[in-house]
JSON list of C-alpha atoms in Angstrom, two decimals:
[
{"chain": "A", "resi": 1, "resn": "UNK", "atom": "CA", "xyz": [2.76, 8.65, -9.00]},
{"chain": "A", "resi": 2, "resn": "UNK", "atom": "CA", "xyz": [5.18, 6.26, -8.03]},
{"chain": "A", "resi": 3, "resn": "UNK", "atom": "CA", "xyz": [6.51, 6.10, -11.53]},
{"chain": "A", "resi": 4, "resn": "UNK", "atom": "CA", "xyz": [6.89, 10.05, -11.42]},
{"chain": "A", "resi": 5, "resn": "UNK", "atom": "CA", "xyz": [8.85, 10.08, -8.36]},
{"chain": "A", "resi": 6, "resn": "UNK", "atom": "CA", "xyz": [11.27, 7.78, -9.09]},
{"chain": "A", "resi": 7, "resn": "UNK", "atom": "CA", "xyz": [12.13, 9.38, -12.42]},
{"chain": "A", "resi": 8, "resn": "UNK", "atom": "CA", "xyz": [12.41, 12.53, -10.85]},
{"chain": "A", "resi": 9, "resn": "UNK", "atom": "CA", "xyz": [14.97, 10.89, -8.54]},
{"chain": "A", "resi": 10, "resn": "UNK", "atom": "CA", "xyz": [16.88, 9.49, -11.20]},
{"chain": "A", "resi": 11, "resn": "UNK", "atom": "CA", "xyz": [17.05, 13.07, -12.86]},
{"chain": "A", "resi": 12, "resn": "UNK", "atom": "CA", "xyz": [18.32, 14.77, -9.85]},
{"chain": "A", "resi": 13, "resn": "UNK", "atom": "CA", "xyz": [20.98, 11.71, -8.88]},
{"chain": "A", "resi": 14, "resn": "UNK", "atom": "CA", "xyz": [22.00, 11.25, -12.04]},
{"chain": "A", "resi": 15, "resn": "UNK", "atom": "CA", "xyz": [23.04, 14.46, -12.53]},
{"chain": "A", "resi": 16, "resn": "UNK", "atom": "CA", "xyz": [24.67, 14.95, -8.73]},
{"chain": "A", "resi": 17, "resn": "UNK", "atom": "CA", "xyz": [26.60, 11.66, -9.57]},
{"chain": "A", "resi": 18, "resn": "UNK", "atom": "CA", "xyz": [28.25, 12.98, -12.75]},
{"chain": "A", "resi": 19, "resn": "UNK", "atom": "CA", "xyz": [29.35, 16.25, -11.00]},
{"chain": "A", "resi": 20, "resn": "UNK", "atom": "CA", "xyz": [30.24, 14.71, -7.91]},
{"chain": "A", "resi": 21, "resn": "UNK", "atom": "CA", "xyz": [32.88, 12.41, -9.63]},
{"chain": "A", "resi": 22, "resn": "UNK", "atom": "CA", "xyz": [34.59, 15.60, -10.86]},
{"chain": "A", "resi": 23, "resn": "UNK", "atom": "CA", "xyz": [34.98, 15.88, -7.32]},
{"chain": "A", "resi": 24, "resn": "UNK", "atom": "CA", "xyz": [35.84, 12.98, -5.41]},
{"chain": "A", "resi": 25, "resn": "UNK", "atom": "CA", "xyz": [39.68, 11.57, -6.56]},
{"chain": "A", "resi": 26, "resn": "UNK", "atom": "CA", "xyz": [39.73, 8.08, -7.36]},
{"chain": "A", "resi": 27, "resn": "UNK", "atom": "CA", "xyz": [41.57, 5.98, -4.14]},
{"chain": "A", "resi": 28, "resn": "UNK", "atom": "CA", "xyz": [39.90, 8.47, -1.80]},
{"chain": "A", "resi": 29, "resn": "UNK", "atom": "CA", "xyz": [39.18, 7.10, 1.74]},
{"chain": "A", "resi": 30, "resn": "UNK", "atom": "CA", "xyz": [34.96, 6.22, 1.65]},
{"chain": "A", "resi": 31, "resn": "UNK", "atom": "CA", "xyz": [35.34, 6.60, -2.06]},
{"chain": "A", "resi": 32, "resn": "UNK", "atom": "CA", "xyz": [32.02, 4.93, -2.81]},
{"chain": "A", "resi": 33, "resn": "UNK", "atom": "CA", "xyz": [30.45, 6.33, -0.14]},
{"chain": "A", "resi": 34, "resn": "UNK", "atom": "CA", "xyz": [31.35, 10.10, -1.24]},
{"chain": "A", "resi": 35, "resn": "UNK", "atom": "CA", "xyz": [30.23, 8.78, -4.74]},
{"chain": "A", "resi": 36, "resn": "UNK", "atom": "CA", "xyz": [26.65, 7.40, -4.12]},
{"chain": "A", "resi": 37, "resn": "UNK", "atom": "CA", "xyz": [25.23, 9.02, -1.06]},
{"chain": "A", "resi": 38, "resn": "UNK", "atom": "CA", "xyz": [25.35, 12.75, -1.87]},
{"chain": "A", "resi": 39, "resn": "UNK", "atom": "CA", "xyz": [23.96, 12.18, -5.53]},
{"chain": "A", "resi": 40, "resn": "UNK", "atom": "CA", "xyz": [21.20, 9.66, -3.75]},
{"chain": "A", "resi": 41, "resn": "UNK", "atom": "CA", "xyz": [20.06, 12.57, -1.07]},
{"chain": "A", "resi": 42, "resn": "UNK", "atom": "CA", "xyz": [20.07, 15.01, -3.65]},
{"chain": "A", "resi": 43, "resn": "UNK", "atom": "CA", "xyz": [17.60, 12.40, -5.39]},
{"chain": "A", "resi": 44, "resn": "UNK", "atom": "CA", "xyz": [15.39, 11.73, -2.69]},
{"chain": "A", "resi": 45, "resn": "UNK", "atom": "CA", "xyz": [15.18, 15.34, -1.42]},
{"chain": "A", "resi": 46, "resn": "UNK", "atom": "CA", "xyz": [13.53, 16.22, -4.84]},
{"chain": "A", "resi": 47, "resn": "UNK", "atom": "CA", "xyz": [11.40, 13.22, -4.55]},
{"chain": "A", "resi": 48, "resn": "UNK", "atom": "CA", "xyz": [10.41, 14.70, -0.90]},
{"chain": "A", "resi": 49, "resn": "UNK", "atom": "CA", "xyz": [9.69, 18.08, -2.71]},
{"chain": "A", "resi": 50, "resn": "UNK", "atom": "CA", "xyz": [7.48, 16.22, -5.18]},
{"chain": "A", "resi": 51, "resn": "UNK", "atom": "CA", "xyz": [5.37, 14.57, -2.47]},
{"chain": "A", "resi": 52, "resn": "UNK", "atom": "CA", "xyz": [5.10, 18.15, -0.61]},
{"chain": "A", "resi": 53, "resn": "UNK", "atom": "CA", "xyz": [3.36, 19.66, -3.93]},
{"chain": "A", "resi": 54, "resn": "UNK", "atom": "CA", "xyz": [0.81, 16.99, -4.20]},
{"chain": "A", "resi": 55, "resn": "UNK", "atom": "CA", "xyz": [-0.35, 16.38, -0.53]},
{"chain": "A", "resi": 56, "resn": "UNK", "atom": "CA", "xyz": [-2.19, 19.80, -0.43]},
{"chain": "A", "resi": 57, "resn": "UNK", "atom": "CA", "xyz": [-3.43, 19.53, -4.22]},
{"chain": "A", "resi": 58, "resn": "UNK", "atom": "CA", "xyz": [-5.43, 16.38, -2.59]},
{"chain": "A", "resi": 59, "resn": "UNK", "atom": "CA", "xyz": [-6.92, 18.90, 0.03]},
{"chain": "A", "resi": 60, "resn": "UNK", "atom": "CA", "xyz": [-8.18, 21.44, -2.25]},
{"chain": "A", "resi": 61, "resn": "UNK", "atom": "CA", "xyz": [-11.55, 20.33, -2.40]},
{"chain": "A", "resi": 62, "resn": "UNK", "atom": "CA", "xyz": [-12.95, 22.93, -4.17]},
{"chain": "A", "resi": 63, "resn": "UNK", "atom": "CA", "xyz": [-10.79, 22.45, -6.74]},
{"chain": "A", "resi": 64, "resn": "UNK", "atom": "CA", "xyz": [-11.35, 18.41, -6.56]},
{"chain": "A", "resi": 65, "resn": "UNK", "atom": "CA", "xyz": [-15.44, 19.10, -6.68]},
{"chain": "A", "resi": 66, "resn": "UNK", "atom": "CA", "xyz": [-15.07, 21.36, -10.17]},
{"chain": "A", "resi": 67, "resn": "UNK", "atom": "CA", "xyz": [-12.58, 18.69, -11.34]},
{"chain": "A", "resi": 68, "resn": "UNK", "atom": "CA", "xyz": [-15.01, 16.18, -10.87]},
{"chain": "A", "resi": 69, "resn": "UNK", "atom": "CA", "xyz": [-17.23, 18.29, -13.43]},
{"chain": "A", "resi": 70, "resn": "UNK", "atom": "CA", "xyz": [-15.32, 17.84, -16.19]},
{"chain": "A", "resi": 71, "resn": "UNK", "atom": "CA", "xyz": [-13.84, 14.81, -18.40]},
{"chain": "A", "resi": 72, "resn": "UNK", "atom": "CA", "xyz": [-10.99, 14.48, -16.10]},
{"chain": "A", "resi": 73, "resn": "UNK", "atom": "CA", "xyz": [-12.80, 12.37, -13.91]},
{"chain": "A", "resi": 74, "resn": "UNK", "atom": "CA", "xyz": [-12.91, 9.83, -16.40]},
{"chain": "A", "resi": 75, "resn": "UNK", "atom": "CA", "xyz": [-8.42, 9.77, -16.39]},
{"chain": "A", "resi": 76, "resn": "UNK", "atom": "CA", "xyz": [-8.63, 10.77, -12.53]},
{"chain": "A", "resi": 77, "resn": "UNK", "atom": "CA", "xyz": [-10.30, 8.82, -9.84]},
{"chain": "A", "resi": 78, "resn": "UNK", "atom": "CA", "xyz": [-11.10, 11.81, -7.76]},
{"chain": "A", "resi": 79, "resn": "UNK", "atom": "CA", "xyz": [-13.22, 9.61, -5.83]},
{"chain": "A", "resi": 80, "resn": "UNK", "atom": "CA", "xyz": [-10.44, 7.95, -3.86]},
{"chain": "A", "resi": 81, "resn": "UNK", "atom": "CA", "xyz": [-8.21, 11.43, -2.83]},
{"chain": "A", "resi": 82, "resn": "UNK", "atom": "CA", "xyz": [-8.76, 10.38, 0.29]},
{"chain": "A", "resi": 83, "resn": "UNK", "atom": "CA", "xyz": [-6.97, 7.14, 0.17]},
{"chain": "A", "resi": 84, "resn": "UNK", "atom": "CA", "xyz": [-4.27, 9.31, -2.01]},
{"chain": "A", "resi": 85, "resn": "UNK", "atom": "CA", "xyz": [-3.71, 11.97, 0.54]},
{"chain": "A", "resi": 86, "resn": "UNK", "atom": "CA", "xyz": [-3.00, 9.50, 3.15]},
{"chain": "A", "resi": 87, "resn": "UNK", "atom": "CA", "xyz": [-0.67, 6.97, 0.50]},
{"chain": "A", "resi": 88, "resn": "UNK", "atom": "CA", "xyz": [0.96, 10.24, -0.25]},
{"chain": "A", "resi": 89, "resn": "UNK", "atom": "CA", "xyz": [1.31, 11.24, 3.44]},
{"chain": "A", "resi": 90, "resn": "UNK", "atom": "CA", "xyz": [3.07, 7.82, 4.30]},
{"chain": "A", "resi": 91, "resn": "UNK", "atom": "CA", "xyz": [5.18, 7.62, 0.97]},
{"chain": "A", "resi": 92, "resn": "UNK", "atom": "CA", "xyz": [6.26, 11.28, 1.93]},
{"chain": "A", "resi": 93, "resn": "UNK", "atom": "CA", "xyz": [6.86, 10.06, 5.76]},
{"chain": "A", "resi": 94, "resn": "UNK", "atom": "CA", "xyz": [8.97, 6.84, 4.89]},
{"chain": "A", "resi": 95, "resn": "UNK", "atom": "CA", "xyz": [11.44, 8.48, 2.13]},
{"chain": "A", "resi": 96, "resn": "UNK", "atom": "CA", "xyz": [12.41, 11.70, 4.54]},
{"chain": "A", "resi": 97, "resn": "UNK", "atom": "CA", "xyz": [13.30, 9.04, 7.27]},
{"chain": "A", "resi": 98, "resn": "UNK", "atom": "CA", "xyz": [14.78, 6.85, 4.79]},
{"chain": "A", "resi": 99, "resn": "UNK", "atom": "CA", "xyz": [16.59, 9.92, 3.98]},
{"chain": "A", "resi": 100, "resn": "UNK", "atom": "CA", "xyz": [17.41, 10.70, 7.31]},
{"chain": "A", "resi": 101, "resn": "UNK", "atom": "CA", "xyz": [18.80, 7.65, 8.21]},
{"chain": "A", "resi": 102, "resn": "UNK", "atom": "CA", "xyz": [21.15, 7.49, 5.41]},
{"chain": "A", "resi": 103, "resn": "UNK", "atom": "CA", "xyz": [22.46, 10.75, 5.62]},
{"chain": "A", "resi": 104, "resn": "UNK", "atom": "CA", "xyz": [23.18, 10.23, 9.54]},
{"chain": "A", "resi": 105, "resn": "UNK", "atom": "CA", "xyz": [25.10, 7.08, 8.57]},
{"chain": "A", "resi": 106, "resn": "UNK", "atom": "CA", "xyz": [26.84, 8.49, 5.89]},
{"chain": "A", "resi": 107, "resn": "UNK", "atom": "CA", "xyz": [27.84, 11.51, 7.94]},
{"chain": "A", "resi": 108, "resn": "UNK", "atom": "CA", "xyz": [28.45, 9.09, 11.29]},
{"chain": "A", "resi": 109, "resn": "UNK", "atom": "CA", "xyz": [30.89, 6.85, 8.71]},
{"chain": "A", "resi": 110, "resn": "UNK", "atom": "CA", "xyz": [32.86, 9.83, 7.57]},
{"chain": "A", "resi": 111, "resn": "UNK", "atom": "CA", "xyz": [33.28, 11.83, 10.81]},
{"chain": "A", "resi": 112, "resn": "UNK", "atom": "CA", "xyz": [34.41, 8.26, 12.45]},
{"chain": "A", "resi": 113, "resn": "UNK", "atom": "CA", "xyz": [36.84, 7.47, 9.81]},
{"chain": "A", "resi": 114, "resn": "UNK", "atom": "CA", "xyz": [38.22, 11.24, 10.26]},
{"chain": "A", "resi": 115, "resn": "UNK", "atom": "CA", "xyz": [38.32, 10.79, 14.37]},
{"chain": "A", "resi": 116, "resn": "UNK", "atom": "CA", "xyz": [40.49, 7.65, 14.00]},
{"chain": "A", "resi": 117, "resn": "UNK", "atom": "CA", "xyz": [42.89, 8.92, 11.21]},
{"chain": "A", "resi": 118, "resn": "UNK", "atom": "CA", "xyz": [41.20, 7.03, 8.23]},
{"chain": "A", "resi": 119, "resn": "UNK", "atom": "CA", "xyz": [39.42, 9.74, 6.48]},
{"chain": "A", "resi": 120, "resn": "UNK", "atom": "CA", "xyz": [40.99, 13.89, 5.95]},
{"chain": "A", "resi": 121, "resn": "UNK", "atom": "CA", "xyz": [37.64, 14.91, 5.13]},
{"chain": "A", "resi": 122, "resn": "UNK", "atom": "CA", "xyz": [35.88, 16.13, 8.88]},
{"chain": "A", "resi": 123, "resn": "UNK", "atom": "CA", "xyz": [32.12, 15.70, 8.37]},
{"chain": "A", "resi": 124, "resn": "UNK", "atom": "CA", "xyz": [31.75, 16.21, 12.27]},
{"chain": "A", "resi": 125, "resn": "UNK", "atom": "CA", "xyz": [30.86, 20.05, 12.64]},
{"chain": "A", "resi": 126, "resn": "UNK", "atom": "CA", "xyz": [28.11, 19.40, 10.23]},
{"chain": "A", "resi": 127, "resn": "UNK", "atom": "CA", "xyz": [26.22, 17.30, 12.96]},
{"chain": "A", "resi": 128, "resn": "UNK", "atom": "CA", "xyz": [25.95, 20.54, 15.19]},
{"chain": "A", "resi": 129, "resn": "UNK", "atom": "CA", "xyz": [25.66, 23.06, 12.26]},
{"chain": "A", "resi": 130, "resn": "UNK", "atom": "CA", "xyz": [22.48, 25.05, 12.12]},
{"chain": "A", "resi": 131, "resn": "UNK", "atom": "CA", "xyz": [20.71, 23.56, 9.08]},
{"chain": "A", "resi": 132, "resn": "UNK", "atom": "CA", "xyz": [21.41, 20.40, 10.39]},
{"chain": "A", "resi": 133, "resn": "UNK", "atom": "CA", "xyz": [19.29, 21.44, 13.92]},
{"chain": "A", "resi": 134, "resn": "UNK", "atom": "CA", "xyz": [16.86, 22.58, 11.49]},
{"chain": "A", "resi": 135, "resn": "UNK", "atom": "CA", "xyz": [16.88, 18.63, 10.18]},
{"chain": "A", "resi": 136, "resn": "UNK", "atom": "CA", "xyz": [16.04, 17.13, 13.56]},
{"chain": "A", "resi": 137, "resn": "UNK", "atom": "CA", "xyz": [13.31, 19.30, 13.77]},
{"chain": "A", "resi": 138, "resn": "UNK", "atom": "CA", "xyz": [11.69, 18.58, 10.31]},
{"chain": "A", "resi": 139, "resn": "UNK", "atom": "CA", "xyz": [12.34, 15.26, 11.18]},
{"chain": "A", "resi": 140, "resn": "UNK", "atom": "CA", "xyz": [10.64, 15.09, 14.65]},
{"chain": "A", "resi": 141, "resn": "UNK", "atom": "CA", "xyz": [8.01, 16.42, 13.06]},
{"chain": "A", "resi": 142, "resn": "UNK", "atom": "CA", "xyz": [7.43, 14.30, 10.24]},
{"chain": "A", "resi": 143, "resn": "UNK", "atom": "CA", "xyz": [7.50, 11.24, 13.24]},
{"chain": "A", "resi": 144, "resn": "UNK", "atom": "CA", "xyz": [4.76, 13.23, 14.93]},
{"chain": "A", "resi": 145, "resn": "UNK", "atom": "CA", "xyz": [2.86, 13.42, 11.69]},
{"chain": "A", "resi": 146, "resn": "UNK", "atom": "CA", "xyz": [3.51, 9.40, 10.78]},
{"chain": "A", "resi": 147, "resn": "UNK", "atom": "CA", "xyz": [2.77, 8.38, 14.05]},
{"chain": "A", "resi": 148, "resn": "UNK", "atom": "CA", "xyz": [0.22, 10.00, 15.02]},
{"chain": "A", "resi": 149, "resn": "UNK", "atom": "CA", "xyz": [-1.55, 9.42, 10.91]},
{"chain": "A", "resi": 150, "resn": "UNK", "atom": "CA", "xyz": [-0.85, 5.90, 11.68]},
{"chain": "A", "resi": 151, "resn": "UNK", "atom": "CA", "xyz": [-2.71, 5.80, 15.65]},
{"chain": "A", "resi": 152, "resn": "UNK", "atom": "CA", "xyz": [-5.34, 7.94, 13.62]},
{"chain": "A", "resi": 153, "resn": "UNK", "atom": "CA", "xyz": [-8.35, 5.01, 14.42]},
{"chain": "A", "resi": 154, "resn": "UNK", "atom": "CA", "xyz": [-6.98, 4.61, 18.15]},
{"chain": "A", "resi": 155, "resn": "UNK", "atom": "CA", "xyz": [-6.39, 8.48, 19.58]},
{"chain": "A", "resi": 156, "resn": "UNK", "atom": "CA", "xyz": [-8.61, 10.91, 20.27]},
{"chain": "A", "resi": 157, "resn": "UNK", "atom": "CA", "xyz": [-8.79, 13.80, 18.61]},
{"chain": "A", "resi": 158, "resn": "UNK", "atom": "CA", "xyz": [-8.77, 15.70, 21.83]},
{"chain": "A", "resi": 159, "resn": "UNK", "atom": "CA", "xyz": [-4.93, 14.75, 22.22]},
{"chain": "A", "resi": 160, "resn": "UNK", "atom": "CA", "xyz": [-3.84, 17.02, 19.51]},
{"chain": "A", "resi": 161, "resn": "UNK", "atom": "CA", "xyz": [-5.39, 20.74, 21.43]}
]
């Protein structure tokens, strides 16, 4: 799995990275910073995607049961989706914030260096943009979903109705 996801981040950023240096001029202010962090995002957003298609797979348990009927289980350990749902879950949790925080800096950097004079590019009206509201929402809920995944053992089911 792990294996998977990475090369499907490489895919994705290695192709963003050759077209963004069509893009980005050599000598530009936050050169390396234009260079790396829109081909990584465009990486790890796929990787996201990845993680999104497998989590309900490993709740289909009909479709685990008639798995579990056939050689498969022999490649498979369809015994442990349990313990896969919830690595999933958590590997799904910690790249979006990963993500999150990266892009925030990399925005925050940008729109700084274009407040004080360093940087023509204005990244600023993209903190207040509506895809970007959208963004704090998916990620205030993914830190409802981590948190309360990780407090599973200590709250009471009663807290979430």
């Amino acid at each position: 799995h792990l294996l998977i996801t990475a090369m499907i981040w490489f895919h994705f950023f290695y192709g963003k990275f050759v077209a963004v240096k069509k893009k980005v001029p050599e000598g530009a202010p936050n050169y390396w910073w234009k260079r790396i962090v829109p081909p990584t995002e465009f990486g790890l957003m796929h990787a996201i995607l990845f993680q999104l298609v497998l989590i309900p797979l490993t709740m289909c348990r009909h479709l685990l049961v008639q798995l579990g009927k056939t050689p498969l289980k022999a490649i498979i350990p369809l015994e442990h989706i349990t313990a896969f749902h919830i690595f999933l879950g958590y590997v799904f949790c910690f790249v979006m914030v990963g993500s999150v925080i990266l892009f925030v800096t990399f925005f925050g950097k940008v729109c700084s260096d274009h407040n004080s004079g360093k940087d023509p590019t204005n990244l600023c009206e993209k903190f207040t943009e509506e895809i970007m509201l959208t963004g704090y929402g998916i990620l205030a809920s993914t830190l409802i979903v981590l948190f309360s995944s990780y407090f599973r053992g200590r709250l009471p089911y009663e807290v979430f109705y």
